[in-house]
């Protein structure tokens, strides 16, 4: 593969039937744009989703649905590599090597782990959940990725990936791996929940608080109409004092490409209801073609599987090479091809 200095990597979990607006604005929009600038590798991280223990039929179905939505938003498999994490075994192999240079305390400080494990208690918390950020570092380092487009909630995990990459280069020599840079767009890095605008929009959040890419126009309009705002009437951008209205303005601006100032000007003297009605139309217009294209991909599972098979082959070629380089530096004896048969002599 050509120039690793310009390679981008990112991943998304298949933990729901539909992706949501936070995934779309915080990640997918940038992934699509990156295709003009970088060699892109995008992954459905099914192994990560096992840490929340979904049932096997759901994970199989959601892996396909997630890939279909990635294609539907504009990930182009003739330009980018699109594949499923478990199809490339080097992800788990590199995770083991990274496990052996990751501090227990360092992994224990990950806030997502602390939040989830405190909710589940020590018996309900798996070693997989603890190791989640190390698997994520392996995903990134395995492709010599220089840049990783993500939302704000992944910042700390990216810091760990950078620390581990730097450690590898210090211990095993420069050039062992590339130290990746996060790419987080401030304006859309954290889309908030519509029902609780102080919390991020999330698959595990309040169902009324998320806008799903595959929702019907009716559901989308209803959710936006019932979005929590505040007791005032003035439309103005103030995330600290007016988180609900500010979140709606952020979404409006991101989907139309217009500045927040221009939108606020336009709605001077109007009611929150006006803004909501117009925003519902904008969201429906943006999501409808995505939903229709997703349905087309899902109606042709063979085409989808063929795209993922080709993606896994292309990803596997890079992963094999990078893993071989790192394993060699760790001192693991390279496997040799068996040529003459001693056993039969
Ligand atoms: P995941 O599946 O939770 O989310 C996928 C992407 O969507 C972004 N995102 C948001 N952005 C803005 N506002 C929101 N409310 C919002 N909710 C989600 C996430 O930041 C993410 O970019 N650990 C990762 C998956 C992963 C990964 C990787 C990412 C595994 N390996 C390697 C990058 C590189 C995750 O759980 O994403």
Tab-separated table of N, CA and C in Angstrom, residues 141-298:
chain	number	residue	atom	x	y	z
A	141	UNK	N	-2.928	1.235	15.326
A	141	UNK	CA	-1.496	1.068	15.052
A	141	UNK	C	-1.248	0.026	13.955
A	142	UNK	N	-2.175	-0.908	13.811
A	142	UNK	CA	-2.035	-1.987	12.827
A	142	UNK	C	-2.037	-1.482	11.395
A	143	UNK	N	-2.545	-0.263	11.184
A	143	UNK	CA	-2.624	0.263	9.813
A	143	UNK	C	-1.673	1.432	9.602
A	144	UNK	N	-0.734	1.636	10.533
A	144	UNK	CA	0.182	2.777	10.419
A	144	UNK	C	-0.612	4.063	10.179
A	145	UNK	N	-1.778	4.176	10.880
A	145	UNK	CA	-2.633	5.341	10.634
A	145	UNK	C	-2.016	6.591	11.254
A	146	UNK	N	-1.976	7.681	10.464
A	146	UNK	CA	-1.428	8.946	10.974
A	146	UNK	C	-2.526	9.785	11.591
A	147	UNK	N	-3.784	9.564	11.176
A	147	UNK	CA	-4.877	10.429	11.637
A	147	UNK	C	-6.145	9.614	11.876
A	148	UNK	N	-6.852	9.962	12.962
A	148	UNK	CA	-8.013	9.173	13.387
A	148	UNK	C	-9.198	10.113	13.635
A	149	UNK	N	-10.160	10.171	12.696
A	149	UNK	CA	-11.320	11.051	12.889
A	149	UNK	C	-12.345	10.425	13.832
A	150	UNK	N	-12.628	11.113	14.949
A	150	UNK	CA	-13.554	10.601	15.977
A	150	UNK	C	-14.288	11.765	16.641
A	151	UNK	N	-15.282	11.416	17.463
A	151	UNK	CA	-15.962	12.397	18.298
A	151	UNK	C	-15.208	12.586	19.613
A	152	UNK	N	-15.640	13.586	20.374
A	152	UNK	CA	-14.960	13.967	21.619
A	152	UNK	C	-14.841	12.802	22.612
A	153	UNK	N	-15.855	11.930	22.654
A	153	UNK	CA	-15.846	10.848	23.656
A	153	UNK	C	-14.687	9.863	23.469
A	154	UNK	N	-14.006	9.919	22.324
A	154	UNK	CA	-12.887	8.989	22.091
A	154	UNK	C	-11.526	9.622	22.374
A	155	UNK	N	-11.514	10.871	22.827
A	155	UNK	CA	-10.242	11.586	22.993
A	155	UNK	C	-9.282	10.856	23.933
A	156	UNK	N	-9.796	10.409	25.080
A	156	UNK	CA	-8.904	9.774	26.055
A	156	UNK	C	-8.351	8.443	25.512
A	157	UNK	N	-9.202	7.708	24.784
A	157	UNK	CA	-8.712	6.458	24.181
A	157	UNK	C	-7.613	6.731	23.159
A	158	UNK	N	-7.768	7.827	22.429
A	158	UNK	CA	-6.738	8.199	21.452
A	158	UNK	C	-5.427	8.568	22.138
A	159	UNK	N	-5.539	9.205	23.315
A	159	UNK	CA	-4.341	9.554	24.082
A	159	UNK	C	-3.603	8.275	24.478
A	160	UNK	N	-4.363	7.259	24.895
A	160	UNK	CA	-3.726	5.985	25.258
A	160	UNK	C	-3.032	5.377	24.034
A	161	UNK	N	-3.694	5.429	22.880
A	161	UNK	CA	-3.080	4.886	21.651
A	161	UNK	C	-1.760	5.603	21.361
A	162	UNK	N	-1.764	6.901	21.550
A	162	UNK	CA	-0.536	7.673	21.299
A	162	UNK	C	0.549	7.305	22.307
A	163	UNK	N	0.173	7.159	23.573
A	163	UNK	CA	1.159	6.791	24.597
A	163	UNK	C	1.763	5.420	24.293
A	164	UNK	N	0.910	4.480	23.893
A	164	UNK	CA	1.422	3.128	23.613
A	164	UNK	C	2.328	3.143	22.383
A	165	UNK	N	1.960	3.936	21.376
A	165	UNK	CA	2.787	4.015	20.169
A	165	UNK	C	4.157	4.610	20.502
A	166	UNK	N	4.156	5.669	21.311
A	166	UNK	CA	5.418	6.312	21.685
A	166	UNK	C	6.272	5.322	22.480
A	167	UNK	N	5.619	4.581	23.376
A	167	UNK	CA	6.349	3.593	24.193
A	167	UNK	C	6.976	2.513	23.308
A	168	UNK	N	6.225	2.051	22.324
A	168	UNK	CA	6.775	1.027	21.422
A	168	UNK	C	8.010	1.556	20.704
A	169	UNK	N	7.923	2.798	20.225
A	169	UNK	CA	9.052	3.366	19.486
A	169	UNK	C	10.260	3.594	20.388
A	170	UNK	N	10.005	3.925	21.670
A	170	UNK	CA	11.112	4.127	22.605
A	170	UNK	C	11.770	2.784	22.940
A	171	UNK	N	10.942	1.779	23.197
A	171	UNK	CA	11.509	0.481	23.604
A	171	UNK	C	12.104	-0.311	22.457
A	172	UNK	N	11.446	-0.263	21.318
A	172	UNK	CA	11.842	-1.164	20.228
A	172	UNK	C	12.415	-0.443	19.018
A	173	UNK	N	12.612	0.863	19.144
A	173	UNK	CA	13.254	1.606	18.058
A	173	UNK	C	12.251	2.416	17.260
A	174	UNK	N	12.724	3.601	16.829
A	174	UNK	CA	11.883	4.474	16.000
A	174	UNK	C	11.366	3.695	14.796
A	175	UNK	N	10.163	4.032	14.375
A	175	UNK	CA	9.617	3.383	13.182
A	175	UNK	C	8.931	2.055	13.478
A	176	UNK	N	8.849	1.684	14.762
A	176	UNK	CA	8.114	0.447	15.067
A	176	UNK	C	6.650	0.643	14.676
A	177	UNK	N	6.082	1.782	15.088
A	177	UNK	CA	4.716	2.138	14.668
A	177	UNK	C	4.640	3.644	14.439
A	178	UNK	N	3.533	4.091	13.860
A	178	UNK	CA	3.297	5.532	13.683
A	178	UNK	C	2.465	6.036	14.858
A	179	UNK	N	2.837	7.205	15.393
A	179	UNK	CA	2.072	7.792	16.499
A	179	UNK	C	0.886	8.560	15.881
A	180	UNK	N	-0.357	8.115	16.146
A	180	UNK	CA	-1.514	8.709	15.460
A	180	UNK	C	-1.990	10.004	16.092
A	181	UNK	N	-2.531	10.886	15.265
A	181	UNK	CA	-3.132	12.138	15.743
A	181	UNK	C	-4.653	12.000	15.712
A	182	UNK	N	-5.339	12.441	16.778
A	182	UNK	CA	-6.804	12.471	16.679
A	182	UNK	C	-7.254	13.614	15.789
A	183	UNK	N	-8.397	13.466	15.149
A	183	UNK	CA	-9.001	14.562	14.384
A	183	UNK	C	-10.418	14.733	14.917
A	184	UNK	N	-10.620	15.807	15.687
A	184	UNK	CA	-11.905	16.032	16.347
A	184	UNK	C	-12.375	17.438	15.979
A	185	UNK	N	-13.507	17.549	15.293
A	185	UNK	CA	-14.009	18.857	14.867
A	185	UNK	C	-14.829	19.448	16.014
A	186	UNK	N	-14.351	20.580	16.568
A	186	UNK	CA	-14.969	21.134	17.781
A	186	UNK	C	-16.485	21.318	17.652
A	187	UNK	N	-16.938	21.868	16.531
A	187	UNK	CA	-18.365	22.225	16.410
A	187	UNK	C	-19.294	21.020	16.536
A	188	UNK	N	-18.855	19.863	16.057
A	188	UNK	CA	-19.747	18.692	16.043
A	188	UNK	C	-19.212	17.520	16.870
A	189	UNK	N	-18.225	17.792	17.718
A	189	UNK	CA	-17.559	16.706	18.462
A	189	UNK	C	-18.465	16.057	19.488
A	190	UNK	N	-19.501	16.808	19.930
A	190	UNK	CA	-20.388	16.246	20.952
A	190	UNK	C	-21.815	16.711	20.696
A	191	UNK	N	-22.563	15.908	19.968
A	191	UNK	CA	-23.983	16.188	19.751
A	191	UNK	C	-24.716	15.681	20.988
A	192	UNK	N	-25.604	16.528	21.523
A	192	UNK	CA	-26.245	16.183	22.799
A	192	UNK	C	-27.580	15.466	22.615
A	193	UNK	N	-27.985	14.783	23.671
A	193	UNK	CA	-29.265	14.077	23.726
A	193	UNK	C	-30.413	15.108	23.665
A	194	UNK	N	-31.467	14.786	22.903
A	194	UNK	CA	-32.560	15.766	22.753
A	194	UNK	C	-33.406	15.887	24.024
A	195	UNK	N	-33.454	14.818	24.813
A	195	UNK	CA	-34.253	14.860	26.043
A	195	UNK	C	-33.440	15.357	27.233
A	196	UNK	N	-32.132	15.087	27.206
A	196	UNK	CA	-31.249	15.579	28.262
A	196	UNK	C	-30.048	16.241	27.597
A	197	UNK	N	-30.195	17.518	27.217
A	197	UNK	CA	-29.138	18.165	26.435
A	197	UNK	C	-27.836	18.423	27.194
A	198	UNK	N	-27.741	17.937	28.440
A	198	UNK	CA	-26.451	18.043	29.119
A	198	UNK	C	-25.664	16.743	28.951
A	199	UNK	N	-26.285	15.720	28.331
A	199	UNK	CA	-25.600	14.434	28.113
A	199	UNK	C	-25.423	14.208	26.619
A	200	UNK	N	-24.407	13.415	26.233
A	200	UNK	CA	-24.191	13.198	24.795
A	200	UNK	C	-25.244	12.255	24.225
A	201	UNK	N	-25.595	12.476	22.968
A	201	UNK	CA	-26.496	11.557	22.278
A	201	UNK	C	-25.792	10.212	22.176
A	202	UNK	N	-26.469	9.153	22.631
A	202	UNK	CA	-25.786	7.860	22.706
A	202	UNK	C	-26.765	6.715	22.501
A	203	UNK	N	-26.247	5.622	21.896
A	203	UNK	CA	-27.089	4.450	21.647
A	203	UNK	C	-27.691	3.918	22.939
A	204	UNK	N	-26.937	4.063	24.032
A	204	UNK	CA	-27.428	3.506	25.287
A	204	UNK	C	-28.264	4.525	26.071
A	205	UNK	N	-28.487	5.707	25.466
A	205	UNK	CA	-29.247	6.746	26.173
A	205	UNK	C	-30.751	6.582	26.028
A	206	UNK	N	-31.453	7.658	26.355
A	206	UNK	CA	-32.903	7.715	26.272
A	206	UNK	C	-33.363	7.595	24.802
A	207	UNK	N	-34.213	6.605	24.447
A	207	UNK	CA	-34.595	6.442	23.040
A	207	UNK	C	-35.238	7.706	22.449
A	208	UNK	N	-35.949	8.480	23.258
A	208	UNK	CA	-36.557	9.717	22.748
A	208	UNK	C	-35.525	10.804	22.505
A	209	UNK	N	-34.305	10.585	22.977
A	209	UNK	CA	-33.285	11.625	22.882
A	209	UNK	C	-32.370	11.482	21.688
A	210	UNK	N	-32.560	10.407	20.887
A	210	UNK	CA	-31.655	10.227	19.745
A	210	UNK	C	-32.410	10.307	18.419
A	211	UNK	N	-31.698	10.739	17.382
A	211	UNK	CA	-32.250	10.748	16.026
A	211	UNK	C	-31.494	9.685	15.253
A	212	UNK	N	-32.210	8.643	14.860
A	212	UNK	CA	-31.545	7.544	14.154
A	212	UNK	C	-31.605	7.759	12.643
A	213	UNK	N	-30.495	7.379	11.981
A	213	UNK	CA	-30.435	7.547	10.521
A	213	UNK	C	-31.582	6.814	9.834
A	214	UNK	N	-32.045	5.703	10.422
A	214	UNK	CA	-33.064	4.886	9.752
A	214	UNK	C	-34.479	5.144	10.276
A	215	UNK	N	-34.645	6.141	11.147
A	215	UNK	CA	-35.990	6.488	11.628
A	215	UNK	C	-36.861	6.997	10.480
A	216	UNK	N	-38.180	6.815	10.620
A	216	UNK	CA	-39.103	7.348	9.606
A	216	UNK	C	-39.203	8.866	9.793
A	217	UNK	N	-39.600	9.585	8.719
A	217	UNK	CA	-39.766	11.041	8.834
A	217	UNK	C	-40.683	11.417	9.993
A	218	UNK	N	-41.708	10.609	10.225
A	218	UNK	CA	-42.660	10.927	11.288
A	218	UNK	C	-41.987	10.884	12.664
A	219	UNK	N	-41.212	9.845	12.886
A	219	UNK	CA	-40.524	9.707	14.185
A	219	UNK	C	-39.499	10.835	14.356
A	220	UNK	N	-38.764	11.134	13.288
A	220	UNK	CA	-37.751	12.199	13.380
A	220	UNK	C	-38.413	13.524	13.770
A	221	UNK	N	-39.521	13.850	13.077
A	221	UNK	CA	-40.205	15.121	13.345
A	221	UNK	C	-40.726	15.153	14.782
A	222	UNK	N	-41.244	14.015	15.243
A	222	UNK	CA	-41.801	13.962	16.595
A	222	UNK	C	-40.702	14.174	17.648
A	223	UNK	N	-39.563	13.527	17.413
A	223	UNK	CA	-38.455	13.662	18.387
A	223	UNK	C	-37.941	15.099	18.454
A	224	UNK	N	-37.856	15.735	17.295
A	224	UNK	CA	-37.339	17.116	17.290
A	224	UNK	C	-38.359	18.052	17.949
A	225	UNK	N	-39.634	17.809	17.649
A	225	UNK	CA	-40.695	18.631	18.234
A	225	UNK	C	-40.696	18.539	19.757
A	226	UNK	N	-40.412	17.323	20.272
A	226	UNK	CA	-40.456	17.191	21.738
A	226	UNK	C	-39.080	17.353	22.388
A	227	UNK	N	-38.110	17.883	21.631
A	227	UNK	CA	-36.774	18.119	22.220
A	227	UNK	C	-36.900	19.101	23.387
A	228	UNK	N	-36.186	18.807	24.466
A	228	UNK	CA	-36.221	19.662	25.661
A	228	UNK	C	-35.462	20.966	25.381
A	229	UNK	N	-36.104	22.108	25.690
A	229	UNK	CA	-35.406	23.398	25.499
A	229	UNK	C	-35.313	24.115	26.853
A	230	UNK	N	-35.919	25.281	26.987
A	230	UNK	CA	-35.877	25.981	28.281
A	230	UNK	C	-37.105	26.882	28.385
A	231	UNK	N	-37.255	27.579	29.516
A	231	UNK	CA	-38.464	28.370	29.756
A	231	UNK	C	-38.484	29.719	29.049
A	232	UNK	N	-37.364	30.078	28.385
A	232	UNK	CA	-37.347	31.381	27.701
A	232	UNK	C	-37.946	31.249	26.296
A	233	UNK	N	-37.895	32.348	25.550
A	233	UNK	CA	-38.384	32.259	24.167
A	233	UNK	C	-37.307	32.680	23.167
A	234	UNK	N	-36.227	33.292	23.667
A	234	UNK	CA	-35.227	33.851	22.745
A	234	UNK	C	-34.324	32.754	22.161
A	235	UNK	N	-34.182	32.775	20.848
A	235	UNK	CA	-33.301	31.809	20.191
A	235	UNK	C	-31.889	32.392	20.154
A	236	UNK	N	-31.007	31.806	20.971
A	236	UNK	CA	-29.621	32.304	20.969
A	236	UNK	C	-28.696	31.143	21.352
A	237	UNK	N	-27.431	31.228	20.901
A	237	UNK	CA	-26.485	30.128	21.115
A	237	UNK	C	-25.736	30.359	22.419
A	238	UNK	N	-26.035	29.518	23.415
A	238	UNK	CA	-25.394	29.641	24.714
A	238	UNK	C	-25.399	28.239	25.360
A	239	UNK	N	-24.421	27.404	24.990
A	239	UNK	CA	-24.450	26.001	25.425
A	239	UNK	C	-24.514	25.826	26.942
A	240	UNK	N	-23.936	26.776	27.730
A	240	UNK	CA	-23.965	26.611	29.186
A	240	UNK	C	-25.362	26.890	29.737
A	241	UNK	N	-25.973	27.999	29.291
A	241	UNK	CA	-27.278	28.395	29.862
A	241	UNK	C	-28.459	27.827	29.092
A	242	UNK	N	-28.261	27.601	27.777
A	242	UNK	CA	-29.372	27.121	26.952
A	242	UNK	C	-28.908	25.909	26.143
A	243	UNK	N	-28.605	24.779	26.833
A	243	UNK	CA	-28.016	23.639	26.122
A	243	UNK	C	-28.943	23.031	25.060
A	244	UNK	N	-30.251	23.052	25.313
A	244	UNK	CA	-31.187	22.420	24.372
A	244	UNK	C	-31.238	23.164	23.052
A	245	UNK	N	-31.514	24.463	23.111
A	245	UNK	CA	-31.617	25.280	21.890
A	245	UNK	C	-30.252	25.335	21.191
A	246	UNK	N	-29.176	25.397	21.970
A	246	UNK	CA	-27.834	25.464	21.369
A	246	UNK	C	-27.529	24.174	20.610
A	247	UNK	N	-27.968	23.035	21.147
A	247	UNK	CA	-27.761	21.760	20.461
A	247	UNK	C	-28.527	21.743	19.135
A	248	UNK	N	-29.764	22.246	19.151
A	248	UNK	CA	-30.553	22.277	17.908
A	248	UNK	C	-29.884	23.204	16.881
A	249	UNK	N	-29.328	24.314	17.347
A	249	UNK	CA	-28.630	25.230	16.429
A	249	UNK	C	-27.376	24.573	15.849
A	250	UNK	N	-26.674	23.816	16.693
A	250	UNK	CA	-25.478	23.101	16.218
A	250	UNK	C	-25.853	22.125	15.101
A	251	UNK	N	-26.937	21.383	15.331
A	251	UNK	CA	-27.367	20.388	14.341
A	251	UNK	C	-27.800	21.092	13.045
A	252	UNK	N	-28.562	22.148	13.206
A	252	UNK	CA	-29.042	22.930	12.053
A	252	UNK	C	-27.837	23.403	11.233
A	253	UNK	N	-26.866	23.989	11.919
A	253	UNK	CA	-25.699	24.540	11.232
A	253	UNK	C	-24.898	23.436	10.530
A	254	UNK	N	-24.689	22.314	11.217
A	254	UNK	CA	-23.880	21.237	10.628
A	254	UNK	C	-24.556	20.638	9.400
A	255	UNK	N	-25.875	20.527	9.430
A	255	UNK	CA	-26.562	19.886	8.301
A	255	UNK	C	-26.766	20.824	7.111
A	256	UNK	N	-26.743	22.153	7.361
A	256	UNK	CA	-26.972	23.084	6.246
A	256	UNK	C	-25.686	23.762	5.782
A	257	UNK	N	-24.634	23.682	6.601
A	257	UNK	CA	-23.391	24.367	6.254
A	257	UNK	C	-23.478	25.871	6.515
A	258	UNK	N	-24.568	26.342	7.146
A	258	UNK	CA	-24.692	27.774	7.446
A	258	UNK	C	-24.139	28.063	8.842
A	259	UNK	N	-23.658	29.298	9.045
A	259	UNK	CA	-23.080	29.618	10.355
A	259	UNK	C	-24.190	29.755	11.391
A	260	UNK	N	-23.841	29.501	12.657
A	260	UNK	CA	-24.823	29.622	13.737
A	260	UNK	C	-25.320	31.072	13.832
A	261	UNK	N	-24.405	32.021	13.659
A	261	UNK	CA	-24.810	33.437	13.711
A	261	UNK	C	-25.895	33.751	12.687
A	262	UNK	N	-25.710	33.270	11.473
A	262	UNK	CA	-26.687	33.553	10.412
A	262	UNK	C	-28.039	32.935	10.762
A	263	UNK	N	-28.009	31.745	11.348
A	263	UNK	CA	-29.276	31.074	11.698
A	263	UNK	C	-29.973	31.842	12.823
A	264	UNK	N	-29.189	32.253	13.829
A	264	UNK	CA	-29.765	33.015	14.952
A	264	UNK	C	-30.411	34.307	14.429
A	265	UNK	N	-29.723	34.981	13.515
A	265	UNK	CA	-30.273	36.203	12.896
A	265	UNK	C	-31.627	35.934	12.256
A	266	UNK	N	-31.650	34.852	11.462
A	266	UNK	CA	-32.871	34.534	10.720
A	266	UNK	C	-34.059	34.285	11.650
A	267	UNK	N	-33.794	33.746	12.843
A	267	UNK	CA	-34.893	33.378	13.748
A	267	UNK	C	-35.146	34.438	14.835
A	268	UNK	N	-34.544	35.604	14.676
A	268	UNK	CA	-34.833	36.673	15.644
A	268	UNK	C	-36.331	36.909	15.727
A	269	UNK	N	-36.876	36.933	16.942
A	269	UNK	CA	-38.300	37.239	17.114
A	269	UNK	C	-39.230	36.064	16.828
A	270	UNK	N	-38.680	34.935	16.377
A	270	UNK	CA	-39.531	33.757	16.121
A	270	UNK	C	-39.543	32.834	17.332
A	271	UNK	N	-40.467	31.890	17.324
A	271	UNK	CA	-40.614	30.974	18.464
A	271	UNK	C	-39.743	29.731	18.267
A	272	UNK	N	-39.480	29.015	19.385
A	272	UNK	CA	-38.727	27.766	19.309
A	272	UNK	C	-39.383	26.797	18.312
A	273	UNK	N	-40.749	26.827	18.316
A	273	UNK	CA	-41.504	25.913	17.442
A	273	UNK	C	-41.142	26.088	15.965
A	274	UNK	N	-40.914	27.333	15.542
A	274	UNK	CA	-40.537	27.573	14.138
A	274	UNK	C	-39.226	26.885	13.807
A	275	UNK	N	-38.267	27.081	14.702
A	275	UNK	CA	-36.946	26.479	14.489
A	275	UNK	C	-37.075	24.954	14.422
A	276	UNK	N	-37.885	24.395	15.310
A	276	UNK	CA	-38.030	22.934	15.350
A	276	UNK	C	-38.667	22.382	14.076
A	277	UNK	N	-39.708	23.077	13.590
A	277	UNK	CA	-40.375	22.606	12.365
A	277	UNK	C	-39.383	22.614	11.197
A	278	UNK	N	-38.624	23.706	11.067
A	278	UNK	CA	-37.662	23.800	9.962
A	278	UNK	C	-36.542	22.773	10.123
A	279	UNK	N	-36.088	22.582	11.359
A	279	UNK	CA	-35.002	21.617	11.584
A	279	UNK	C	-35.472	20.200	11.247
A	280	UNK	N	-36.724	19.888	11.591
A	280	UNK	CA	-37.250	18.557	11.278
A	280	UNK	C	-37.184	18.320	9.772
A	281	UNK	N	-37.536	19.340	9.006
A	281	UNK	CA	-37.505	19.193	7.546
A	281	UNK	C	-36.070	18.951	7.052
A	282	UNK	N	-35.137	19.692	7.640
A	282	UNK	CA	-33.723	19.567	7.237
A	282	UNK	C	-33.198	18.162	7.560
A	283	UNK	N	-33.537	17.663	8.749
A	283	UNK	CA	-33.058	16.329	9.149
A	283	UNK	C	-33.673	15.260	8.243
A	284	UNK	N	-34.978	15.373	7.977
A	284	UNK	CA	-35.652	14.379	7.127
A	284	UNK	C	-35.023	14.390	5.726
A	285	UNK	N	-34.734	15.568	5.218
A	285	UNK	CA	-34.133	15.664	3.892
A	285	UNK	C	-32.741	15.021	3.865
A	286	UNK	N	-31.995	15.194	4.950
A	286	UNK	CA	-30.642	14.612	5.001
A	286	UNK	C	-30.703	13.090	5.180
A	287	UNK	N	-31.640	12.609	6.014
A	287	UNK	CA	-31.637	11.177	6.360
A	287	UNK	C	-32.365	10.294	5.339
A	288	UNK	N	-33.363	10.858	4.634
A	288	UNK	CA	-34.164	9.998	3.754
A	288	UNK	C	-33.325	9.265	2.693
A	289	UNK	N	-32.459	9.966	1.948
A	289	UNK	CA	-31.651	9.217	0.960
A	289	UNK	C	-30.731	8.185	1.618
A	290	UNK	N	-30.269	8.468	2.831
A	290	UNK	CA	-29.394	7.507	3.527
A	290	UNK	C	-30.203	6.248	3.860
A	291	UNK	N	-31.441	6.470	4.350
A	291	UNK	CA	-32.280	5.315	4.706
A	291	UNK	C	-32.583	4.483	3.458
A	292	UNK	N	-32.882	5.166	2.358
A	292	UNK	CA	-33.235	4.429	1.133
A	292	UNK	C	-32.038	3.635	0.597
A	293	UNK	N	-30.866	4.253	0.603
A	293	UNK	CA	-29.675	3.528	0.112
A	293	UNK	C	-29.337	2.369	1.039
A	294	UNK	N	-29.513	2.566	2.348
A	294	UNK	CA	-29.238	1.478	3.297
A	294	UNK	C	-30.155	0.292	2.985
A	295	UNK	N	-31.435	0.589	2.732
A	295	UNK	CA	-32.383	-0.493	2.425
A	295	UNK	C	-31.956	-1.244	1.167
A	296	UNK	N	-31.447	-0.496	0.183
A	296	UNK	CA	-30.982	-1.170	-1.048
A	296	UNK	C	-29.824	-2.116	-0.749
A	297	UNK	N	-28.857	-1.661	0.038
A	297	UNK	CA	-27.718	-2.535	0.362
A	297	UNK	C	-28.179	-3.761	1.154
A	298	UNK	N	-29.130	-3.534	2.062
A	298	UNK	CA	-29.591	-4.660	2.882
A	298	UNK	C	-30.402	-5.660	2.060
